[in-house]
PDB file of C-alpha atoms and ligand atoms in Angstrom:
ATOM      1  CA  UNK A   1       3.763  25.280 -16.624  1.00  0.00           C
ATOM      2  CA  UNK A   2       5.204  23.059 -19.391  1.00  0.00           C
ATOM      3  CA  UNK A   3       2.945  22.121 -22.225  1.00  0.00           C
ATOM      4  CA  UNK A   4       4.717  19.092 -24.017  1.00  0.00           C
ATOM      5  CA  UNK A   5       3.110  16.528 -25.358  1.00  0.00           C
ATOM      6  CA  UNK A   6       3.188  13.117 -23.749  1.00  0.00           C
ATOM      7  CA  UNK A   7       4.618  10.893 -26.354  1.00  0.00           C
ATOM      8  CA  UNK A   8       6.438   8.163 -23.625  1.00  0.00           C
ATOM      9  CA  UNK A   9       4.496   5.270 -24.199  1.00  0.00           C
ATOM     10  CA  UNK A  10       4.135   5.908 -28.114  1.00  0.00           C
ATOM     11  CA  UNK A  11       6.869   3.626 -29.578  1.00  0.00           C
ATOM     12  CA  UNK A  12       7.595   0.182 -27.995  1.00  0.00           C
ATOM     13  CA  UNK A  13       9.663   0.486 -24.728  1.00  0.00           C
ATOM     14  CA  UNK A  14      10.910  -1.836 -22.330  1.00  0.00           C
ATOM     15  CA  UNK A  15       7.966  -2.579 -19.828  1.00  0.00           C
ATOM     16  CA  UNK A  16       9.556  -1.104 -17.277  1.00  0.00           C
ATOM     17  CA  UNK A  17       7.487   0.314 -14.028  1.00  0.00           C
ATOM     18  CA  UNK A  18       6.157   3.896 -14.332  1.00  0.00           C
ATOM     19  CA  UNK A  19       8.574   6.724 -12.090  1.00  0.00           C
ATOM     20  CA  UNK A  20       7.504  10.057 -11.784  1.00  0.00           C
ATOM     21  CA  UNK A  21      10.899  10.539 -13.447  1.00  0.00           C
ATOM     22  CA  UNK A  22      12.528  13.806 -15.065  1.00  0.00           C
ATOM     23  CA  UNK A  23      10.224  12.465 -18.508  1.00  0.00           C
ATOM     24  CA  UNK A  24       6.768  12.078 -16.682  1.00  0.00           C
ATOM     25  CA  UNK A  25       7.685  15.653 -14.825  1.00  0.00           C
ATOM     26  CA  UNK A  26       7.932  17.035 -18.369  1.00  0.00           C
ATOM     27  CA  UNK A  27       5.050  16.129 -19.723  1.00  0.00           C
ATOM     28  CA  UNK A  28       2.952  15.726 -17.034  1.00  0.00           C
ATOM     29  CA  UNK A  29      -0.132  18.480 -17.908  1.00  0.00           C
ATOM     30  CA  UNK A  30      -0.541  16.964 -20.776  1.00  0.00           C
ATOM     31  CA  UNK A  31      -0.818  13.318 -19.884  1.00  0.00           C
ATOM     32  CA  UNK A  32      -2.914  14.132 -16.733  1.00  0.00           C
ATOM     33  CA  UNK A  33      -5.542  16.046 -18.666  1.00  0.00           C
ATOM     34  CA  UNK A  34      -5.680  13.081 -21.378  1.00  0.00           C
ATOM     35  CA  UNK A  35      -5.386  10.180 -18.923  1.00  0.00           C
ATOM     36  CA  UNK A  36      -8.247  11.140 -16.168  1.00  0.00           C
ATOM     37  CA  UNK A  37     -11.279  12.030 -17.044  1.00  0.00           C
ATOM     38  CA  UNK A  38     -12.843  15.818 -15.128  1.00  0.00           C
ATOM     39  CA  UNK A  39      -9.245  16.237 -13.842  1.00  0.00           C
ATOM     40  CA  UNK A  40      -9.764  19.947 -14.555  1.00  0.00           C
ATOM     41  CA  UNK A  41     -13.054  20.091 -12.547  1.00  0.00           C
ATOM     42  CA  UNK A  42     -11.765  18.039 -10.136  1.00  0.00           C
ATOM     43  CA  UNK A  43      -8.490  20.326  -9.554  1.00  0.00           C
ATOM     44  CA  UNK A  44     -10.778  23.736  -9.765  1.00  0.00           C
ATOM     45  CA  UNK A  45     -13.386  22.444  -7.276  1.00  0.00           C
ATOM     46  CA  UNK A  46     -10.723  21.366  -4.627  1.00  0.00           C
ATOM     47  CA  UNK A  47      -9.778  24.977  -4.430  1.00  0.00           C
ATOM     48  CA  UNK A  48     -13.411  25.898  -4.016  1.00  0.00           C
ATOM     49  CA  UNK A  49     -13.825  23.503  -1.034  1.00  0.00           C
ATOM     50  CA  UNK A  50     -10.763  24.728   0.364  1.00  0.00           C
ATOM     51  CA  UNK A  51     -11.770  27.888   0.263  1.00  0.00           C
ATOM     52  CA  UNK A  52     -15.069  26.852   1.619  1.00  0.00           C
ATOM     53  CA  UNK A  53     -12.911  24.916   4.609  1.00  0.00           C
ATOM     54  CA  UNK A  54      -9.878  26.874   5.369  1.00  0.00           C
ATOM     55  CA  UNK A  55     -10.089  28.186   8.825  1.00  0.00           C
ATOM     56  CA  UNK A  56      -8.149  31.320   9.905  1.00  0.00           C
ATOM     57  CA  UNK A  57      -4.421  30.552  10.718  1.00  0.00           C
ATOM     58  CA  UNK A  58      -4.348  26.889   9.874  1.00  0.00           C
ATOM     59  CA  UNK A  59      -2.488  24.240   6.667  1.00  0.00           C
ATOM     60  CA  UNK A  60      -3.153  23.386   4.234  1.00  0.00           C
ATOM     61  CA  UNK A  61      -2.036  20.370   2.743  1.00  0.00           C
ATOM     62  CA  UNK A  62      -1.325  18.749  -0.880  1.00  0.00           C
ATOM     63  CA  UNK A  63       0.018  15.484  -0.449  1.00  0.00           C
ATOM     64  CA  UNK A  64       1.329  14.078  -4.036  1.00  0.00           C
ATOM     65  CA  UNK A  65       1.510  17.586  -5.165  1.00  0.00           C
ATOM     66  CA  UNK A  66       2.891  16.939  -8.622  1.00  0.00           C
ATOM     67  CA  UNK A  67       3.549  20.289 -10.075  1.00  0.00           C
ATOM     68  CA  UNK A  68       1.003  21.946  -8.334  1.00  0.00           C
ATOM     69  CA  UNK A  69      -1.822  22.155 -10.028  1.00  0.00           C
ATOM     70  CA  UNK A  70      -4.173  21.514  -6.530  1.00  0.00           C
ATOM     71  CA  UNK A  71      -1.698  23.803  -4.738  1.00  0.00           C
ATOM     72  CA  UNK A  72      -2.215  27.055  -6.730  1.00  0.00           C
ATOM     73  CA  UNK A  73      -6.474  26.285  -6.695  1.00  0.00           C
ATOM     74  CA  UNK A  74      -6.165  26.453  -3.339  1.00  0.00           C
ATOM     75  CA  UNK A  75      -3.743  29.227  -3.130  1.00  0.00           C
ATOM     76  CA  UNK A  76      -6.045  31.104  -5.163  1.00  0.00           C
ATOM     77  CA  UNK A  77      -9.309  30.569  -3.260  1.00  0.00           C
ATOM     78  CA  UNK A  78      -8.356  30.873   0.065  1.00  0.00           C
ATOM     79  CA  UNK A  79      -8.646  34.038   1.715  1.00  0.00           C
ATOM     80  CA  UNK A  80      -6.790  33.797   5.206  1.00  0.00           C
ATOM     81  CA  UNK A  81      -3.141  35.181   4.863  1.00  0.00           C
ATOM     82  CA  UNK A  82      -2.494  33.339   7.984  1.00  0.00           C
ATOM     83  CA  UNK A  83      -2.882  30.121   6.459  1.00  0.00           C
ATOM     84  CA  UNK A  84      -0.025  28.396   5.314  1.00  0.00           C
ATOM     85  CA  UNK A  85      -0.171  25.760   2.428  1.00  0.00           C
ATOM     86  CA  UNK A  86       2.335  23.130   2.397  1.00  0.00           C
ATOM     87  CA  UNK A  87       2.991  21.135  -0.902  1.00  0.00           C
ATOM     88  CA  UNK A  88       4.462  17.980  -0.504  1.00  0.00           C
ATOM     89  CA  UNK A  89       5.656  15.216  -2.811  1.00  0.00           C
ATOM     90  CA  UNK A  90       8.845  12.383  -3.009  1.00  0.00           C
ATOM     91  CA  UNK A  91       9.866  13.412  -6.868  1.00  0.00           C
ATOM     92  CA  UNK A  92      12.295  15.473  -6.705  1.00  0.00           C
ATOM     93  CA  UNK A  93      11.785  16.362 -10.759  1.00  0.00           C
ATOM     94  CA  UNK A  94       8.159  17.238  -9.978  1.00  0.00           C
ATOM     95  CA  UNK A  95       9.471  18.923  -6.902  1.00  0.00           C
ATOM     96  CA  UNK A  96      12.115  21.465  -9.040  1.00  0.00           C
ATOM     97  CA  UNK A  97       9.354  21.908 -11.415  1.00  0.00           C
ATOM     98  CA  UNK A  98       6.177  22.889  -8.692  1.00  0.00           C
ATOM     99  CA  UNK A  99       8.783  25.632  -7.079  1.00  0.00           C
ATOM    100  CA  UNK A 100       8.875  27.464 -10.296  1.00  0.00           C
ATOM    101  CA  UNK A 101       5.276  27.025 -10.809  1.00  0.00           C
ATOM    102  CA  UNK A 102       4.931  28.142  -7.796  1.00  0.00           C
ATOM    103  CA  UNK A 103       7.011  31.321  -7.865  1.00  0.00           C
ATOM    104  CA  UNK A 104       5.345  32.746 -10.792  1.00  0.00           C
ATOM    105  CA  UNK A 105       1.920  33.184  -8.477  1.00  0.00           C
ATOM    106  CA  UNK A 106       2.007  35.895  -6.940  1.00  0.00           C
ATOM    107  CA  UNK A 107      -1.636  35.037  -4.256  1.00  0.00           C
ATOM    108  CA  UNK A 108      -0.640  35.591  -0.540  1.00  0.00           C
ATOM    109  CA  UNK A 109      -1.225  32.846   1.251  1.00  0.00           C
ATOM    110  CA  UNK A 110       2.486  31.061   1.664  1.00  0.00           C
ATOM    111  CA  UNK A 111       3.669  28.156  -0.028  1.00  0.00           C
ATOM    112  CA  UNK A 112       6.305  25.443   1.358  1.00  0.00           C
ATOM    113  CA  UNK A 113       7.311  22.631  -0.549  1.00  0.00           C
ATOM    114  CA  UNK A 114       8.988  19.640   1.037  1.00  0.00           C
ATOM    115  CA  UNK A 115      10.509  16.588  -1.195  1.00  0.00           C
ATOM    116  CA  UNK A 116       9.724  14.191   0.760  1.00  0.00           C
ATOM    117  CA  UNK A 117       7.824  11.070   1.428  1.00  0.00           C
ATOM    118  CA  UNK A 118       4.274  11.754   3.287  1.00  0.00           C
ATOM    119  CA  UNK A 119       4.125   9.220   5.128  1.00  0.00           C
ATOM    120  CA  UNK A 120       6.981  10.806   6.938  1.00  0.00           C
ATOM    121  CA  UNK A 121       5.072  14.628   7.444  1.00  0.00           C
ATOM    122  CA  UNK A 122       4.140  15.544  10.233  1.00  0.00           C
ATOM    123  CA  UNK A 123       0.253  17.030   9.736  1.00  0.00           C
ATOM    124  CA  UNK A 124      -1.128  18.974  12.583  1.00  0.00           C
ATOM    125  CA  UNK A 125      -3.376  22.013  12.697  1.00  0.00           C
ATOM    126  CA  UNK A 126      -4.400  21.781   9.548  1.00  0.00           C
ATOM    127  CA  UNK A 127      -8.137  22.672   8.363  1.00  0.00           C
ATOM    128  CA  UNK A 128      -8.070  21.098   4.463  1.00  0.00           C
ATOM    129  CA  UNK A 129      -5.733  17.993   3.370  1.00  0.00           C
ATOM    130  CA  UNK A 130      -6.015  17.472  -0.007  1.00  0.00           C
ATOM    131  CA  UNK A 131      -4.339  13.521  -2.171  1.00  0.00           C
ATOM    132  CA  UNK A 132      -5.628  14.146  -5.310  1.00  0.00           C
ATOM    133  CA  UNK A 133      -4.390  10.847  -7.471  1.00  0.00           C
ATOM    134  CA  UNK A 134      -1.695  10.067  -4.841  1.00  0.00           C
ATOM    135  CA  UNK A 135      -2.945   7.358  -2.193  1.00  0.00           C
ATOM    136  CA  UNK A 136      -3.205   5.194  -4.641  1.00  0.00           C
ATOM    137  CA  UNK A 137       0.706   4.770  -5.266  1.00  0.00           C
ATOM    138  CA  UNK A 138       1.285   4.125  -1.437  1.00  0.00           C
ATOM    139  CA  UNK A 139       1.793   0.383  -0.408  1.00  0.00           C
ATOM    140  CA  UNK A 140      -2.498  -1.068   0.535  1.00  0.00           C
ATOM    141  CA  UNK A 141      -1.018  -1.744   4.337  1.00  0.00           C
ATOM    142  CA  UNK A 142       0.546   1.474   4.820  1.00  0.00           C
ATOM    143  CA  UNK A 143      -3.152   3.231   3.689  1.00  0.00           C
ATOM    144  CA  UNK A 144      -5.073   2.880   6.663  1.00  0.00           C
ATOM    145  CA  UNK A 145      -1.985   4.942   8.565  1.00  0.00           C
ATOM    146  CA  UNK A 146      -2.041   7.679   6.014  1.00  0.00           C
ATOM    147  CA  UNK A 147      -5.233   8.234   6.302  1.00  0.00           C
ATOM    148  CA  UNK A 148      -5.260   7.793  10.256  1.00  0.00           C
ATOM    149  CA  UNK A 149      -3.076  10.757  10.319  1.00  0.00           C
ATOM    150  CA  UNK A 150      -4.558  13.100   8.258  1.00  0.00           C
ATOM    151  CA  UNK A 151      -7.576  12.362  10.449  1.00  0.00           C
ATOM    152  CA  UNK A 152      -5.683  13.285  13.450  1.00  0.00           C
ATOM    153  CA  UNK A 153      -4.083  15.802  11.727  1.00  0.00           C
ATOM    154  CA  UNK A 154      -7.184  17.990  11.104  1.00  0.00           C
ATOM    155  CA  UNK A 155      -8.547  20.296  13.164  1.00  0.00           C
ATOM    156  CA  UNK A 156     -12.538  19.897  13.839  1.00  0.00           C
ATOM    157  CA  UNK A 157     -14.697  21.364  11.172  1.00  0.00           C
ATOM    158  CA  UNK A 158     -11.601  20.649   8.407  1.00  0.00           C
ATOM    159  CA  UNK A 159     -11.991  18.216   5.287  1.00  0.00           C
ATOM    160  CA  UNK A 160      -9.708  15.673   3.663  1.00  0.00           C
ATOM    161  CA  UNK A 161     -10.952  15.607  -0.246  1.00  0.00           C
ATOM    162  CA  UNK A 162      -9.783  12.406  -2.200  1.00  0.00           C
ATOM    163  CA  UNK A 163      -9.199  11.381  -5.286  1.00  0.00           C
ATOM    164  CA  UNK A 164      -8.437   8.239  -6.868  1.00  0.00           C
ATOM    165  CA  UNK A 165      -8.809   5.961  -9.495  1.00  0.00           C
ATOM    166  CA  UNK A 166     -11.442   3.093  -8.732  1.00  0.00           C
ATOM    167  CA  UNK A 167     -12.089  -0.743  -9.105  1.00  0.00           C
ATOM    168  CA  UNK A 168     -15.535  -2.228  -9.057  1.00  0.00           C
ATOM    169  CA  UNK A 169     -16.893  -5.297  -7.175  1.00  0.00           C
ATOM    170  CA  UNK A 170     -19.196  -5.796 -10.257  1.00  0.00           C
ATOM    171  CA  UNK A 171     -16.820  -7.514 -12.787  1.00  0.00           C
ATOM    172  CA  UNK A 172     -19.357  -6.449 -15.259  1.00  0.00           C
ATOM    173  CA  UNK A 173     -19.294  -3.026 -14.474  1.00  0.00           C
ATOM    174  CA  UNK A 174     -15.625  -3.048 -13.781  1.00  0.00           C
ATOM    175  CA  UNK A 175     -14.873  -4.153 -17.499  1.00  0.00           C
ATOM    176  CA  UNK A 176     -17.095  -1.243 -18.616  1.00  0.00           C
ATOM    177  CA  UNK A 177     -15.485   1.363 -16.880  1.00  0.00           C
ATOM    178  CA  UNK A 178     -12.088   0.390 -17.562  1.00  0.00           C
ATOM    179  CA  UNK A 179     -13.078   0.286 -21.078  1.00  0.00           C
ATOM    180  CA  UNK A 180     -14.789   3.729 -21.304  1.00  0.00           C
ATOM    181  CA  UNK A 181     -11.424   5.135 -19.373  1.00  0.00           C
ATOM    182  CA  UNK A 182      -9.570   3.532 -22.882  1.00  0.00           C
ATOM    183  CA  UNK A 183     -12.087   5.073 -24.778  1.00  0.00           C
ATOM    184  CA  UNK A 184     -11.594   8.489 -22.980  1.00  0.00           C
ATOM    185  CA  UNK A 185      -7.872   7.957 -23.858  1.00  0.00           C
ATOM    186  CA  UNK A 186      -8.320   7.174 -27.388  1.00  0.00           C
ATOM    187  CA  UNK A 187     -10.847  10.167 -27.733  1.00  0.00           C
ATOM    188  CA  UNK A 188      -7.907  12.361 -26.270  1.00  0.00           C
ATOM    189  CA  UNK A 189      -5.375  10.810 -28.599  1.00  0.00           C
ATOM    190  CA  UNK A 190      -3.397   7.988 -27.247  1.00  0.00           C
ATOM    191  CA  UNK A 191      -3.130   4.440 -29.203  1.00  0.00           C
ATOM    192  CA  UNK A 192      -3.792   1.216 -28.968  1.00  0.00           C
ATOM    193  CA  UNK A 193      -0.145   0.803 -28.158  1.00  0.00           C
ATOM    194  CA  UNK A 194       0.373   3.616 -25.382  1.00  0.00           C
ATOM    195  CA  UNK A 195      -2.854   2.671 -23.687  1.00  0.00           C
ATOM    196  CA  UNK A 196      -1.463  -0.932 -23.555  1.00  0.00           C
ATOM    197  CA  UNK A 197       1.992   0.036 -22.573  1.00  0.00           C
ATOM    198  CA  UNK A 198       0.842   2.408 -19.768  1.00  0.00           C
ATOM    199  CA  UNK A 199      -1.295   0.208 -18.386  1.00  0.00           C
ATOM    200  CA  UNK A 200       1.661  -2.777 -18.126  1.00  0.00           C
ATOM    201  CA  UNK A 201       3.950   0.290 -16.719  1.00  0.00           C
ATOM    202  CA  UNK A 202       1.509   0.906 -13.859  1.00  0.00           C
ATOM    203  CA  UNK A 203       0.339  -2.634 -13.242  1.00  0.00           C
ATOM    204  CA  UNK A 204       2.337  -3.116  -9.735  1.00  0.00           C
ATOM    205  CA  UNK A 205       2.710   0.692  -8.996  1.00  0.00           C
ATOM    206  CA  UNK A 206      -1.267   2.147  -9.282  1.00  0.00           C
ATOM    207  CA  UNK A 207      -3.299   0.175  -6.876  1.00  0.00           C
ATOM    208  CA  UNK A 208      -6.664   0.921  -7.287  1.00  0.00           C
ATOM    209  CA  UNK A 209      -9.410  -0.007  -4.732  1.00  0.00           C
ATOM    210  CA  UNK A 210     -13.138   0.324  -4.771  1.00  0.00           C
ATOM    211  CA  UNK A 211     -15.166   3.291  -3.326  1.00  0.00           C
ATOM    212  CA  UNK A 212     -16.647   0.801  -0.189  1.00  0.00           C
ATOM    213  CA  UNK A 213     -12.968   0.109   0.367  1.00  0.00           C
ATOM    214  CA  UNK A 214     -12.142   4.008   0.787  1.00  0.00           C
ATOM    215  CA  UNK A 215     -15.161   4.892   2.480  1.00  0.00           C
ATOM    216  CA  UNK A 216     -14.609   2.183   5.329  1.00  0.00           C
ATOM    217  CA  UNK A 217     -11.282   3.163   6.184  1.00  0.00           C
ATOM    218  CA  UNK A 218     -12.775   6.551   5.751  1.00  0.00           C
ATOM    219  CA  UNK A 219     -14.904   5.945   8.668  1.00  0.00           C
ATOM    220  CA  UNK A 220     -13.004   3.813  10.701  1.00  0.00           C
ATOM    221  CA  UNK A 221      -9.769   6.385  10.723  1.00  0.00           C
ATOM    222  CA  UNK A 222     -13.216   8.749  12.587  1.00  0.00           C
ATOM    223  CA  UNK A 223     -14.315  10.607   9.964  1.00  0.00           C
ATOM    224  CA  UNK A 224     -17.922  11.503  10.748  1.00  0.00           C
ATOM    225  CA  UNK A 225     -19.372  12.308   7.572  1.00  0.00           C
ATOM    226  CA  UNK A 226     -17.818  11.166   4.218  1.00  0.00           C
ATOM    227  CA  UNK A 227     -19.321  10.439   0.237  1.00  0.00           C
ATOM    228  CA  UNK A 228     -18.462  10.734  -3.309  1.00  0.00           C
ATOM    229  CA  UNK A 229     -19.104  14.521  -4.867  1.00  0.00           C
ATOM    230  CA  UNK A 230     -17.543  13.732  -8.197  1.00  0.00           C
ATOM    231  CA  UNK A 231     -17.298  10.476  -9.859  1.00  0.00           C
ATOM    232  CA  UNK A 232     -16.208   9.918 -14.193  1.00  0.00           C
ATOM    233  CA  UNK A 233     -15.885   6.418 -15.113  1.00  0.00           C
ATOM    234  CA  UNK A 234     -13.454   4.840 -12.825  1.00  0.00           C
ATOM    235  CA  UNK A 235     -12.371   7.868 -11.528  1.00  0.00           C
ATOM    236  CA  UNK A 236     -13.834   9.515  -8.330  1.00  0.00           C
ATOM    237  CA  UNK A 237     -13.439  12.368  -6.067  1.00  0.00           C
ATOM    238  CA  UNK A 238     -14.543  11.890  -2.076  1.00  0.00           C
ATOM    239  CA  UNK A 239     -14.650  14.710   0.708  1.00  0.00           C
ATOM    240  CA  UNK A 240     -14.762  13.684   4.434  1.00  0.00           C
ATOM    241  CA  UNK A 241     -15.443  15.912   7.399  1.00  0.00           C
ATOM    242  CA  UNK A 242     -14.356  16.140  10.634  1.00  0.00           C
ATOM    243  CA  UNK A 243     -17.190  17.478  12.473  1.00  0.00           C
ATOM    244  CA  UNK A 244     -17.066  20.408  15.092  1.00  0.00           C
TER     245      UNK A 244
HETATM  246  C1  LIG B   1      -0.864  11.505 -10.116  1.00  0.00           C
HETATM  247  S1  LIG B   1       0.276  12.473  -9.323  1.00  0.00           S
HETATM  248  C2  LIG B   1      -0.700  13.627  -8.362  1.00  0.00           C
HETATM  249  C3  LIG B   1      -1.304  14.748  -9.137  1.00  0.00           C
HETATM  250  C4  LIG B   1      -1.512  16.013  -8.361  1.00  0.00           C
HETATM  251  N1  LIG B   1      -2.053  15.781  -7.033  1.00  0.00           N
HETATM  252  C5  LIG B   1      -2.406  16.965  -9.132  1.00  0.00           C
HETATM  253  O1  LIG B   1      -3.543  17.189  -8.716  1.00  0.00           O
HETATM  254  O2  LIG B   1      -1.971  17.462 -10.184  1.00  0.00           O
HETATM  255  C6  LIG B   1       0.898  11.516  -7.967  1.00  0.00           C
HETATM  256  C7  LIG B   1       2.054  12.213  -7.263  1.00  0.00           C
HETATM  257  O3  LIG B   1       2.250  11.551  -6.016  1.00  0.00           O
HETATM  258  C8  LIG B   1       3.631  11.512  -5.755  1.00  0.00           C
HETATM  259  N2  LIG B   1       3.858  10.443  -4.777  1.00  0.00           N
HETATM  260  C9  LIG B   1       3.685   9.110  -4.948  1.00  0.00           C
HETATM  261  N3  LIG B   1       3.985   8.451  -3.809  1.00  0.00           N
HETATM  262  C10 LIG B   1       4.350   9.410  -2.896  1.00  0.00           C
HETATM  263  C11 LIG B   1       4.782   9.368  -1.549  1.00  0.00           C
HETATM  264  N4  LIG B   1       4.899   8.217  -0.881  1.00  0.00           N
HETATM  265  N5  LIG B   1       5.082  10.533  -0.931  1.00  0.00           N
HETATM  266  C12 LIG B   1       4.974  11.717  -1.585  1.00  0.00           C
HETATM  267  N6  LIG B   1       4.575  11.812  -2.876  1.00  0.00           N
HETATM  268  C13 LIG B   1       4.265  10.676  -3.522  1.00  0.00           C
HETATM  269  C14 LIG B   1       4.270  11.289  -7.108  1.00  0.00           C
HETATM  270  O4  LIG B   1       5.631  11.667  -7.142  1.00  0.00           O
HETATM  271  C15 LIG B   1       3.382  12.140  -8.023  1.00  0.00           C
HETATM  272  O5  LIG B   1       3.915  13.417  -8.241  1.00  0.00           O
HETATM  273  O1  LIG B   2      -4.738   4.968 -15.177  1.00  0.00           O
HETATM  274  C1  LIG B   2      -4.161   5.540 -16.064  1.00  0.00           C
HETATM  275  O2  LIG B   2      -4.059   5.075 -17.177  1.00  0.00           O
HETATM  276  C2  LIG B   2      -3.582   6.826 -15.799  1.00  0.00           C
HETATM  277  O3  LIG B   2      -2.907   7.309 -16.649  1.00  0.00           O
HETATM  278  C3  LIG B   2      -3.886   7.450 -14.506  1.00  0.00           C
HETATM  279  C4  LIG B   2      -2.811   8.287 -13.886  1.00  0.00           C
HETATM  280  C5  LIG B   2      -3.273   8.639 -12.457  1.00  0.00           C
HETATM  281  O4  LIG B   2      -4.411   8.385 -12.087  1.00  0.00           O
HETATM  282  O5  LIG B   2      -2.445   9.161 -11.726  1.00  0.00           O
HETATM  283  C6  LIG B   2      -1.552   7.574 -13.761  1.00  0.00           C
HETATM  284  C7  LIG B   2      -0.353   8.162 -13.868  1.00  0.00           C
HETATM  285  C8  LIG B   2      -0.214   9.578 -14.254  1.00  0.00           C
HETATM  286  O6  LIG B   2       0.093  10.271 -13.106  1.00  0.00           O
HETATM  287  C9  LIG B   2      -1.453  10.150 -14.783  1.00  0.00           C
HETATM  288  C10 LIG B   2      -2.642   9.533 -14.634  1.00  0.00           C
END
């Protein structure tokens, strides 16, 4: 996986809207692992639930799968070489990029990765459906569909885990977090100036909600049991079951 350094946002740019372009694709380990805070524990822990989840001949699904990162801790924790896990994101640069991530594992369970949008995937049988950082970038009205889906999608006794970037009803608490996130940047490097510019870049792209928000769509897609396992500043990490 590429190690560059994510220098996009250090010299003034044009404010225009973030991509996941050919230049995010490139340096997109690095500004991940600076940008939200317990990504890593977030990442290895979804492939410990799957693992937990996975049921014998079922998907397995990464929606938003970036370079694959979720795809391969799942890969390497689930133990059914009957499952199939199916990778799925619209960038085509993060796309080109996952597939050779991909072929250098060399776990059993099979991998297909489709460039395409996921609100137009089909999900069915699956036992684990995984949008780690990715609802957030889909349109607020076309949300409660997505997650409607996966719902039906899932077989009983399978998970959805989901992670996103938060907004609090508490303007107090809202202005702390956000703050403490620019801290967390600045402690992993970034300036004044790329924390400023990044944020203007994602203004009308990253939609954040609050955790109420998630949780009652949660519930009213059918859901039956559904909380927060992992939450760092105004980051947070939910898993909801589909009971038996
Ligand atoms: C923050 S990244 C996800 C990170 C990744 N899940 C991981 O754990 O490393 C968001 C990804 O969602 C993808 N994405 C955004 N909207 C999408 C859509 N409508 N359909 C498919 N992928 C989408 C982007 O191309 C991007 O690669
Ligand atoms: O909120 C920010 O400042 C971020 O950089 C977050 C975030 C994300 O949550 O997806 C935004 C875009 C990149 O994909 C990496 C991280």
């Amino acid at each position: 996986m590429s190690d560059s350094r994510d220098n996009i946002y250090a010299e003034p740019v044009d404010p225009a809207l973030f991509r996941f372009d050919d230049k995010v694709a490139e340096v997109f380990p690095d500004m991940i692992k600076r940008s939200v805070p317990g990504y890593t524990t977030i990442v290895a822990m979804t492939g410990l639930l799957a693992g937990r989840y996975a049921s014998p001949g079922s998907k397995l699904y990464d929606l938003g799968c970036s370079l694959g990162a979720s795809t391969l801790a799942m890969r390497q924790n689930v133990h059914h070489s009957d499952c199939e896990i199916i990778g799925v994101d619209n960038s085509q640069a993060m796309l080109e990029r996952c597939r050779s991530v991909i072929d250098t594992d060399s776990h059993d369970v099979p991998v297909s990765l489709h460039c395409a949008d996921l609100q137009d995937v089909v999900i069915e049988d699956a036992s684990v459906v995984v949008l780690n950082f990715t609802l957030q970038f889909i349109a607020r009205e076309e949300r409660d569909a997505v997650i409607q889906r996966i719902h039906d999608g899932l077989r009983p006794g399978g998970i959805m885990v989901l992670s996103e970037k938060v907004t609090f009803e508490d303007p107090h608490l809202d202005e702390l977090n956000i703050d403490l996130h620019h801290n967390f940047k600045r402690a992993n490097g970034y300036s004044d100036l790329e924390i400023a510019q990044k944020r203007q870049a994602l203004e009308n792209y990253l939609r954040p909600e609050t955790l109420a928000e998630h949780k009652q769509r949660i519930a009213g897609a059918g859901f039956d049991s559904c909380d927060v396992w992992f939450q760092c500043f105004n980051f947070a990490s939910l898993v909801a079951l589909k009971q038996q």
